[in-house]
PDB file of C-alpha atoms and ligand atoms in Angstrom:
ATOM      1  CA  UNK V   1      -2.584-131.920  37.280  1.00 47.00           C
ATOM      2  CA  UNK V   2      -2.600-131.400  33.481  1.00 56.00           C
ATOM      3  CA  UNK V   3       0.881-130.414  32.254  1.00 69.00           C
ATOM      4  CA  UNK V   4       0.474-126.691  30.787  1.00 74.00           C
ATOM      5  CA  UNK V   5       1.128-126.146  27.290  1.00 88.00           C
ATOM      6  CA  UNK V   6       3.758-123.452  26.768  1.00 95.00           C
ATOM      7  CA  UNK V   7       3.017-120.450  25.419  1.00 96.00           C
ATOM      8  CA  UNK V   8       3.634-120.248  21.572  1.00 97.00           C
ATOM      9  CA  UNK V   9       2.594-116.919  20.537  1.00 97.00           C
ATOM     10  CA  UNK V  10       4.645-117.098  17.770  1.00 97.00           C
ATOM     11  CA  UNK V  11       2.161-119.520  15.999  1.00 97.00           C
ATOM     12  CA  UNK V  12      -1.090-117.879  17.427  1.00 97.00           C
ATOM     13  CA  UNK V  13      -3.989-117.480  14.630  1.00 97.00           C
ATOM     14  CA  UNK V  14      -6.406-115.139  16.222  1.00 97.00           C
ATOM     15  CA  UNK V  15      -3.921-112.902  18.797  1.00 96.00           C
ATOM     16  CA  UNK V  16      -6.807-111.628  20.916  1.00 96.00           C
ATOM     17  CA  UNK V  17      -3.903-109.822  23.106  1.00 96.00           C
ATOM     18  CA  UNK V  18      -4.266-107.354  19.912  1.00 96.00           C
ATOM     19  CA  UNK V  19      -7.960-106.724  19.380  1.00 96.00           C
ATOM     20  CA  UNK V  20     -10.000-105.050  16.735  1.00 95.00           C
ATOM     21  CA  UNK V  21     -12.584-103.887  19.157  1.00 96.00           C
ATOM     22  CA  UNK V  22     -13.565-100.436  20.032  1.00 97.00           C
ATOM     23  CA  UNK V  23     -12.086 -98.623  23.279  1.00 95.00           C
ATOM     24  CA  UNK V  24     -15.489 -99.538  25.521  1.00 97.00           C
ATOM     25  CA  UNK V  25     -16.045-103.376  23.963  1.00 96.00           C
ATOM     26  CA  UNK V  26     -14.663-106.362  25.609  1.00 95.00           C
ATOM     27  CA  UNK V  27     -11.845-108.358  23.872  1.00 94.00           C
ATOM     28  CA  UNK V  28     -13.442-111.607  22.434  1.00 95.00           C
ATOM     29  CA  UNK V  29     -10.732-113.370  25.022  1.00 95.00           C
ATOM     30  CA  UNK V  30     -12.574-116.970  24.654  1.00 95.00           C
ATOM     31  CA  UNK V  31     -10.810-116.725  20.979  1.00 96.00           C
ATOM     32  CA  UNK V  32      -7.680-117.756  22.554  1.00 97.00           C
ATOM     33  CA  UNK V  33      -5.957-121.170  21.825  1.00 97.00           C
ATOM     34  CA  UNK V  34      -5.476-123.212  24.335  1.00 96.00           C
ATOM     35  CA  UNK V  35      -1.383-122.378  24.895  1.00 96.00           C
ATOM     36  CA  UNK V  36      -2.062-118.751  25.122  1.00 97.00           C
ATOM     37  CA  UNK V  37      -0.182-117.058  28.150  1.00 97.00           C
ATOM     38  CA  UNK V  38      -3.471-115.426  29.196  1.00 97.00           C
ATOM     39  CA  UNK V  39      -4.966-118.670  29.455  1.00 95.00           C
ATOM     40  CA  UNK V  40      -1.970-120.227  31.216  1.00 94.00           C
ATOM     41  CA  UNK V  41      -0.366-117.810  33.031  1.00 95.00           C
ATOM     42  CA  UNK V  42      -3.156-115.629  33.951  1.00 95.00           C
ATOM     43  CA  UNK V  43      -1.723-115.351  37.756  1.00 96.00           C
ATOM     44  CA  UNK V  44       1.894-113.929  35.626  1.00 97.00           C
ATOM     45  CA  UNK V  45      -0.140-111.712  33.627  1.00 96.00           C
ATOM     46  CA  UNK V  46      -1.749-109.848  36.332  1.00 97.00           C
ATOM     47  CA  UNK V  47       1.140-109.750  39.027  1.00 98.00           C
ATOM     48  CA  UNK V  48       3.375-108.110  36.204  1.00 98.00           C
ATOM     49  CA  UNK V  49       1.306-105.204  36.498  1.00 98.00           C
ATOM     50  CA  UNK V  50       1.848-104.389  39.822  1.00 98.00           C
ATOM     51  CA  UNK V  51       5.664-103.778  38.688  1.00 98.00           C
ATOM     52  CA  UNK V  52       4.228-100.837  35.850  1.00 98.00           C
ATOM     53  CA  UNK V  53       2.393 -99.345  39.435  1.00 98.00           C
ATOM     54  CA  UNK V  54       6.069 -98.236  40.525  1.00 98.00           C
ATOM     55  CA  UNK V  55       6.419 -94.659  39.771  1.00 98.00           C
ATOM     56  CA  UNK V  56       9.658 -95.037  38.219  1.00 97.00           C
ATOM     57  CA  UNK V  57       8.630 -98.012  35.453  1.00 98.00           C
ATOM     58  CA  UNK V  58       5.574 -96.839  35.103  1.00 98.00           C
ATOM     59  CA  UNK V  59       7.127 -93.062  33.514  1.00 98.00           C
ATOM     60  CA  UNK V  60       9.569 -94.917  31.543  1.00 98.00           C
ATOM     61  CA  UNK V  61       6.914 -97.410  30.442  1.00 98.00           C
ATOM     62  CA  UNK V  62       4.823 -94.420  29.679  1.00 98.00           C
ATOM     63  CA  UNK V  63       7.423 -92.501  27.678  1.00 98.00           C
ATOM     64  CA  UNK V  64       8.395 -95.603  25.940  1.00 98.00           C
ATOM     65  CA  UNK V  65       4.663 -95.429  24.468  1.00 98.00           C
ATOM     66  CA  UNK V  66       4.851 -91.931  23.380  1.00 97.00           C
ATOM     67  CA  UNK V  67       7.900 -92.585  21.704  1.00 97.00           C
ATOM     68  CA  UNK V  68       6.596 -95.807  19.673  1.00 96.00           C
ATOM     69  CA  UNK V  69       3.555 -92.883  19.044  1.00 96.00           C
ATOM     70  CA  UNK V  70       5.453 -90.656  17.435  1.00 96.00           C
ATOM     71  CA  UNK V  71       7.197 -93.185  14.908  1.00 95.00           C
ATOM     72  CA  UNK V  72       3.901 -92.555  13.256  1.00 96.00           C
ATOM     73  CA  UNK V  73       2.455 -89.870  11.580  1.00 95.00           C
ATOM     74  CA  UNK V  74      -1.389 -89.641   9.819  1.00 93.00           C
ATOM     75  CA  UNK V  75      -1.421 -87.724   6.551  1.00 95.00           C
ATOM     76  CA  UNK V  76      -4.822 -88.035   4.075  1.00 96.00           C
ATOM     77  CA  UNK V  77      -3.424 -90.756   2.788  1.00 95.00           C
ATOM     78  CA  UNK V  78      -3.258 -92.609   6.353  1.00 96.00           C
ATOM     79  CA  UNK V  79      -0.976 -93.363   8.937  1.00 96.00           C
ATOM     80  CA  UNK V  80       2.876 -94.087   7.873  1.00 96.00           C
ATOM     81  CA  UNK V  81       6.058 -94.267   9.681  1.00 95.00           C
ATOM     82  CA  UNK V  82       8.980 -91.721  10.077  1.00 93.00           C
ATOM     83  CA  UNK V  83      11.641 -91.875  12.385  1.00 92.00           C
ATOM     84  CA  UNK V  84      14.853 -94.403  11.800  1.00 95.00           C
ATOM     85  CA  UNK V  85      15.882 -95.519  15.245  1.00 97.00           C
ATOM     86  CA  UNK V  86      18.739 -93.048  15.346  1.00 97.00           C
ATOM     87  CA  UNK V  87      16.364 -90.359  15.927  1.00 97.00           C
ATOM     88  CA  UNK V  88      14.390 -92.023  17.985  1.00 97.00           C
ATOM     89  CA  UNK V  89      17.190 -92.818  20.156  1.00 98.00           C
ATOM     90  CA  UNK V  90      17.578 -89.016  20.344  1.00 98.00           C
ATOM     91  CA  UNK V  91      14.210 -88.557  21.222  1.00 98.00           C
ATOM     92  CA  UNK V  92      13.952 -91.211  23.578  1.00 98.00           C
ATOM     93  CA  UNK V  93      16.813 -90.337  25.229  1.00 98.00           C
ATOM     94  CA  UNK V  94      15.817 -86.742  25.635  1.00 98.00           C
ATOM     95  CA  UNK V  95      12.308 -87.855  26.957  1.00 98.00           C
ATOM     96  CA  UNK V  96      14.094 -89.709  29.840  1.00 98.00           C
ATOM     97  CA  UNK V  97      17.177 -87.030  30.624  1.00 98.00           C
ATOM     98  CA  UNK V  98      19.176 -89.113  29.299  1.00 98.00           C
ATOM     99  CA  UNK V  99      22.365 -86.615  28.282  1.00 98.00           C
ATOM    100  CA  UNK V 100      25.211 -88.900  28.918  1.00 98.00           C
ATOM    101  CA  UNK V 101      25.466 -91.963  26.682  1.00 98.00           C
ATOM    102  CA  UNK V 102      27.726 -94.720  26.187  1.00 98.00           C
ATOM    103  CA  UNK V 103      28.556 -96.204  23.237  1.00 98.00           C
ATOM    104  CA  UNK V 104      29.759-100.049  23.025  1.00 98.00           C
ATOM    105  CA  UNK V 105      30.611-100.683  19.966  1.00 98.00           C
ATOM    106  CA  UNK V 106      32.218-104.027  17.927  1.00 98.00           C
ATOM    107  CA  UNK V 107      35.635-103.507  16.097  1.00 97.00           C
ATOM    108  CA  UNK V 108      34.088-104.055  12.834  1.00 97.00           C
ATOM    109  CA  UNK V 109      31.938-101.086  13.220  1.00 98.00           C
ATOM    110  CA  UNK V 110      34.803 -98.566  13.738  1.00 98.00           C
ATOM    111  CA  UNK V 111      32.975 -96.077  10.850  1.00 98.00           C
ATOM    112  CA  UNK V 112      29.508 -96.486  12.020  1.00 98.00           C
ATOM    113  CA  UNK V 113      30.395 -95.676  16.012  1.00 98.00           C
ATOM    114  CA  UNK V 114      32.138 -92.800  14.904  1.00 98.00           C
ATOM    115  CA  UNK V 115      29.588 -91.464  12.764  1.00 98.00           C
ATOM    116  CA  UNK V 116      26.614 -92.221  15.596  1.00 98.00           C
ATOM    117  CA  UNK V 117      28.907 -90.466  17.921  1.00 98.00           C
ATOM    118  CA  UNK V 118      29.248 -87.414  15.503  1.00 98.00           C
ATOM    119  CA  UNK V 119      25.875 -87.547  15.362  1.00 98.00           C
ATOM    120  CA  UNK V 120      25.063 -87.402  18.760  1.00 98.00           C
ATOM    121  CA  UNK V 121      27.280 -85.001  19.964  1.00 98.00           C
ATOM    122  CA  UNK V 122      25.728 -82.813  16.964  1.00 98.00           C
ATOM    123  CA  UNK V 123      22.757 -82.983  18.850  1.00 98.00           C
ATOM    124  CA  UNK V 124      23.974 -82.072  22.482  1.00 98.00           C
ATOM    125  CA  UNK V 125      24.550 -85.360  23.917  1.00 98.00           C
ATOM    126  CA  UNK V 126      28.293 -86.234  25.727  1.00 98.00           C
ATOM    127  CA  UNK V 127      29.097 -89.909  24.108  1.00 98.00           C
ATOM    128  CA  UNK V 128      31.260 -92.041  26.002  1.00 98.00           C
ATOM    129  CA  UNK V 129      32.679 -94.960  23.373  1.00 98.00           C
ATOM    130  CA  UNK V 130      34.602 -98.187  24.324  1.00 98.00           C
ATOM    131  CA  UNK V 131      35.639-100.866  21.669  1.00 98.00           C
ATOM    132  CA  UNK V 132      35.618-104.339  21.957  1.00 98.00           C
ATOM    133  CA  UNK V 133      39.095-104.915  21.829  1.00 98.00           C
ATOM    134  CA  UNK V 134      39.957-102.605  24.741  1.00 98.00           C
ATOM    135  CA  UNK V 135      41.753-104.451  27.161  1.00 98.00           C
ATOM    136  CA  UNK V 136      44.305-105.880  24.317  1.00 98.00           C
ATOM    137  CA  UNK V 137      43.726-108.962  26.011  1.00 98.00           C
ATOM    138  CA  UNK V 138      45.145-111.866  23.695  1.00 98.00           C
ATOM    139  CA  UNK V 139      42.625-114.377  23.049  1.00 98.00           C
ATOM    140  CA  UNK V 140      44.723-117.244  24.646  1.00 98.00           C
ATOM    141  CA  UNK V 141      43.679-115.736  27.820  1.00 98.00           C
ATOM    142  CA  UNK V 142      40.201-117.399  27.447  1.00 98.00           C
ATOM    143  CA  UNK V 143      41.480-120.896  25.887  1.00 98.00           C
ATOM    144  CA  UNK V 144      41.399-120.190  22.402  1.00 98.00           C
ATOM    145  CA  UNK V 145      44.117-122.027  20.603  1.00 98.00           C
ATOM    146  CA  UNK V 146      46.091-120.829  17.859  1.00 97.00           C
ATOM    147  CA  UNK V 147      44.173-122.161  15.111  1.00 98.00           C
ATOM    148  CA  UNK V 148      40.877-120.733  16.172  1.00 98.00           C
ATOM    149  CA  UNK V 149      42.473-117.178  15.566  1.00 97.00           C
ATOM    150  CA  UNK V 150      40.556-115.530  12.975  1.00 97.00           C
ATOM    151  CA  UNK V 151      43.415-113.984  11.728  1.00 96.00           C
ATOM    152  CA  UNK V 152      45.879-117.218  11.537  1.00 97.00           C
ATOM    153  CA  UNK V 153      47.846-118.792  14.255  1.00 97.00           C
ATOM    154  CA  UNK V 154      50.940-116.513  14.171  1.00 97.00           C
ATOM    155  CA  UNK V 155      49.431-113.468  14.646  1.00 97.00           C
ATOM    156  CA  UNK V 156      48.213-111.717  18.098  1.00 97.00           C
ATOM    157  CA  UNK V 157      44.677-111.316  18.420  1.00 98.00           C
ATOM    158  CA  UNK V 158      42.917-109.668  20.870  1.00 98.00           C
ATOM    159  CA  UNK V 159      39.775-110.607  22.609  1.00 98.00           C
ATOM    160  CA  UNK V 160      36.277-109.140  22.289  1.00 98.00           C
ATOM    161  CA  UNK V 161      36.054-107.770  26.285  1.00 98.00           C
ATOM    162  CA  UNK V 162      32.209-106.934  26.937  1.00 98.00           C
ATOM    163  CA  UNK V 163      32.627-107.095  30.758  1.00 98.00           C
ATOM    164  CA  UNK V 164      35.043-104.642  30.121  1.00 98.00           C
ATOM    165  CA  UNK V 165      32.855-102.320  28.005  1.00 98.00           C
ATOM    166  CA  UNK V 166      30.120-103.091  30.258  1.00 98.00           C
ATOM    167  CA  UNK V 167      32.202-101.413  33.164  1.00 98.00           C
ATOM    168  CA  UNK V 168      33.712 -98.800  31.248  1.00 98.00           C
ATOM    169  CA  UNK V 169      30.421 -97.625  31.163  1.00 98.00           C
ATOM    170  CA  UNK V 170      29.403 -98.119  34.614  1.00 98.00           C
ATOM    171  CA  UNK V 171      32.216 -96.741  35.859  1.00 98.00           C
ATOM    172  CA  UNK V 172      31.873 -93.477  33.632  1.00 98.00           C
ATOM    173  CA  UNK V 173      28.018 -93.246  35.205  1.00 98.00           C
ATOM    174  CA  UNK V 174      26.755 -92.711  31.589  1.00 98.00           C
ATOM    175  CA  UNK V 175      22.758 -92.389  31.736  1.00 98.00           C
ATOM    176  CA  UNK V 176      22.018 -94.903  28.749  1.00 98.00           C
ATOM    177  CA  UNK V 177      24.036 -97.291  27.340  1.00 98.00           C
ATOM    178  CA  UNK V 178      24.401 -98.359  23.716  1.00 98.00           C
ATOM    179  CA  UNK V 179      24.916-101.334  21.657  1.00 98.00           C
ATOM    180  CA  UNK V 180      26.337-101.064  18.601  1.00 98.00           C
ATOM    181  CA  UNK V 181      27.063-104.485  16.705  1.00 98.00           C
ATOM    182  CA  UNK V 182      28.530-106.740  19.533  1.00 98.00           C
ATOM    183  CA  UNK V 183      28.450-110.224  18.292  1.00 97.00           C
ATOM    184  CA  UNK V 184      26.616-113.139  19.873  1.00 98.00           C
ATOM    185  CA  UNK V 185      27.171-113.909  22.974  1.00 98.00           C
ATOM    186  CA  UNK V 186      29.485-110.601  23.347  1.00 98.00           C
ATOM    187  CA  UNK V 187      25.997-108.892  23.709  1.00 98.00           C
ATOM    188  CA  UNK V 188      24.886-111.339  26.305  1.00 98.00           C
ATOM    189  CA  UNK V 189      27.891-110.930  28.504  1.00 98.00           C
ATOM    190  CA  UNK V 190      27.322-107.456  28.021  1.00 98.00           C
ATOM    191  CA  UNK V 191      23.624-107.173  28.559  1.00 98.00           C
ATOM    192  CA  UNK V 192      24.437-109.658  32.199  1.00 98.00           C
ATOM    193  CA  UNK V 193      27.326-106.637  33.238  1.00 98.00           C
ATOM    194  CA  UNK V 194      25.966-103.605  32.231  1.00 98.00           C
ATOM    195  CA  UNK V 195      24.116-102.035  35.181  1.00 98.00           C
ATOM    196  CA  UNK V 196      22.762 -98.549  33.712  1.00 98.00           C
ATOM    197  CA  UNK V 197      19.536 -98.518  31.343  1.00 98.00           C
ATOM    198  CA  UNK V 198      20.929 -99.657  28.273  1.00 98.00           C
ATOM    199  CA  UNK V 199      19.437-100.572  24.260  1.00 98.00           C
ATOM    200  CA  UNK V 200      20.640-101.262  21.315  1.00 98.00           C
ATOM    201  CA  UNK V 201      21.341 -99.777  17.981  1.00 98.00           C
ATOM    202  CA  UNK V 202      21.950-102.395  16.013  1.00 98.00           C
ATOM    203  CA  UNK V 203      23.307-106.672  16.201  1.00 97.00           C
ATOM    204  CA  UNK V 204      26.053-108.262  14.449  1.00 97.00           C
ATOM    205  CA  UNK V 205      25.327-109.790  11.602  1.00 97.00           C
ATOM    206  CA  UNK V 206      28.764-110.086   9.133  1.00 97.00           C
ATOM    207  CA  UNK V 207      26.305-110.993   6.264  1.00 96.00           C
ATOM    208  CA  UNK V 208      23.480-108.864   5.587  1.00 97.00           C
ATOM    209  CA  UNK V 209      24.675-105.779   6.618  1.00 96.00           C
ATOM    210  CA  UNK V 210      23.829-105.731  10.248  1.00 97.00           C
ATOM    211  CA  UNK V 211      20.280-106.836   9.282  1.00 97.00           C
ATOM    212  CA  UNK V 212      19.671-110.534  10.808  1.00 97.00           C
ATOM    213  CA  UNK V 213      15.647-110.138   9.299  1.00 98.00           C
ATOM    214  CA  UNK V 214      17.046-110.020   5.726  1.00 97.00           C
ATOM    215  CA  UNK V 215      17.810-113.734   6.083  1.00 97.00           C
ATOM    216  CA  UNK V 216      13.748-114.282   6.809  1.00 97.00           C
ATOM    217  CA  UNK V 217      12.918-111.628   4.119  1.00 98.00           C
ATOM    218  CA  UNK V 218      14.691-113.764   1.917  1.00 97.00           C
ATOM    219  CA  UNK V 219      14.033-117.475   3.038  1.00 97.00           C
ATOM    220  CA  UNK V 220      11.884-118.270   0.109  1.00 97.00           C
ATOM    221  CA  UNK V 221      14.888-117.489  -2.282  1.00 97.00           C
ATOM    222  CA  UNK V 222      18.772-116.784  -1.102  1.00 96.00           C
ATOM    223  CA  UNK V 223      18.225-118.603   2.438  1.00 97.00           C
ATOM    224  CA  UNK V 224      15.635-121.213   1.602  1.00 97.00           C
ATOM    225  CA  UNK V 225      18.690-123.380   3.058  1.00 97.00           C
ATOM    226  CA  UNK V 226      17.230-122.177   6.728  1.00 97.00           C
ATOM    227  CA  UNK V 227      13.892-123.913   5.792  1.00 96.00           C
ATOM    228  CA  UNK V 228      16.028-127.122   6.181  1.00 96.00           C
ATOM    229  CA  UNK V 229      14.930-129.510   9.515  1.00 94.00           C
ATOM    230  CA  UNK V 230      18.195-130.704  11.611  1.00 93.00           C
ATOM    231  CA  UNK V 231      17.666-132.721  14.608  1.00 83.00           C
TER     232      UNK V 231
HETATM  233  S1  SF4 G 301      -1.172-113.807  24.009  1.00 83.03           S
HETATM  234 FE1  SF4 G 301      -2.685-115.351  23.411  1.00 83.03          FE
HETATM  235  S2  SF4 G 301      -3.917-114.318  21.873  1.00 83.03           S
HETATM  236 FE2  SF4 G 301      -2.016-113.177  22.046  1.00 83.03          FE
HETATM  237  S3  SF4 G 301      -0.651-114.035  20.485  1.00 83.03           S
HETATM  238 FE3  SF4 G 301      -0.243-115.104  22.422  1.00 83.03          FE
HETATM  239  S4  SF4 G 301      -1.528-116.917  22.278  1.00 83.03           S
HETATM  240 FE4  SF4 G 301      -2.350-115.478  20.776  1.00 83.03          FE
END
């Protein structure tokens, strides 16, 4: 049996799955290169939509749209964007019920959690936070040596805990979780603990502000370096 090519949406030229037709015309799906996930995976494509017939996804899937609706607004000079994702965490949240949220948050984002949280709690939600350091657990704990201490050998440093934020929050029974700035692989280990709804507010990213997209914004100037094949 021929080997199927993997889906690479990513380098798609036509992207029938997005098409200019009217409402009542069919999609010109032929279009579709020959790695397209509709093409290859046409059996996955169809039994995910059984999961959007449960009641439960189906709402949230539902209210999800309205909120991605509402980021928009048409004025005579057409359709433009409004909301920052602050307020449409708000909004989202309030869509779903959502009036206890929890807050996990990196250590280098002290200001900002404490700011969302004002913010929040401005607008009627209950905010549970936990930091990343909670736990005080020195890093030795998970086998790193002295001289991979950020802050030199001598000193104590204390571990970034996600599992710990992760059941901080499930313990507390918040109704949405939040990320705020865990680093790589924090959020993962995060994201694999957490077991309420949970998004996130923003990634790490110690260089640009908390803004990883500013690196390909910029890739034809400051970070042409990323251009660079390896391997
Ligand atoms: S789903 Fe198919 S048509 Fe859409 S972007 Fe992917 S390859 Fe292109």
């Amino acid at each position: 049996m021929a080997k199927l090519k993997k889906p690479d949406c990513a380098k798609c030229p036509v992207r029938v799955c997005e098409p200019s037709v009217k409402a009542d015309e069919k999609p010109p799906f032929d279009k579709a290169p020959d790695f397209c996930p509709m093409k290859n995976m046409a059996d996955i494509v169809q039994d995910v939509m059984t999961e959007y017939d449960r009641p439960d996804v189906k709402e949230f899937a539902r209210q999800a749209s309205l909120q991605e609706f509402e980021c928009y607004e048409q004025t005579p000079e057409g359709r433009r964007t409004k909301n920052p994702r602050i307020l449409e965490l708000m909004e989202f949240s309030r869509k779903c019920g959502y009036k206890k949220l929890g807050l996990a948050f990196c250590a280098g984002l002290n200001h900002e959690a404490k700011t969302l949280t004002e913010i929040l709690e401005n607008n009627g939600f209950e905010v549970v936070s936990i930091r990343c350091k909670a736990g005080a657990i020195p890093k030795e704990r998970i086998g790193i040596k002295p001289n991979q201490k950020i802050g030199g050998a001598a000193n104590w440093e204390s571990m970034c805990n996600p599992i710990l934020q992760a059941e901080v929050l499930n313990a507390a029974k918040v109704d949405y979780a939040i990320m705020l700035g865990l680093c790589i692989g924090h959020d993962t280990l995060f994201i694999k603990y957490c077991r309420v709804p949970m998004t996130v507010i923003a990634v790490k990213d110690r260089v640009t502000g908390h803004n990883p997209l500013a690196a390909l914004y910029t890739i034809n100037s400051y970070y042409s370096r990323l251009k660079t094949k390896h391997g």
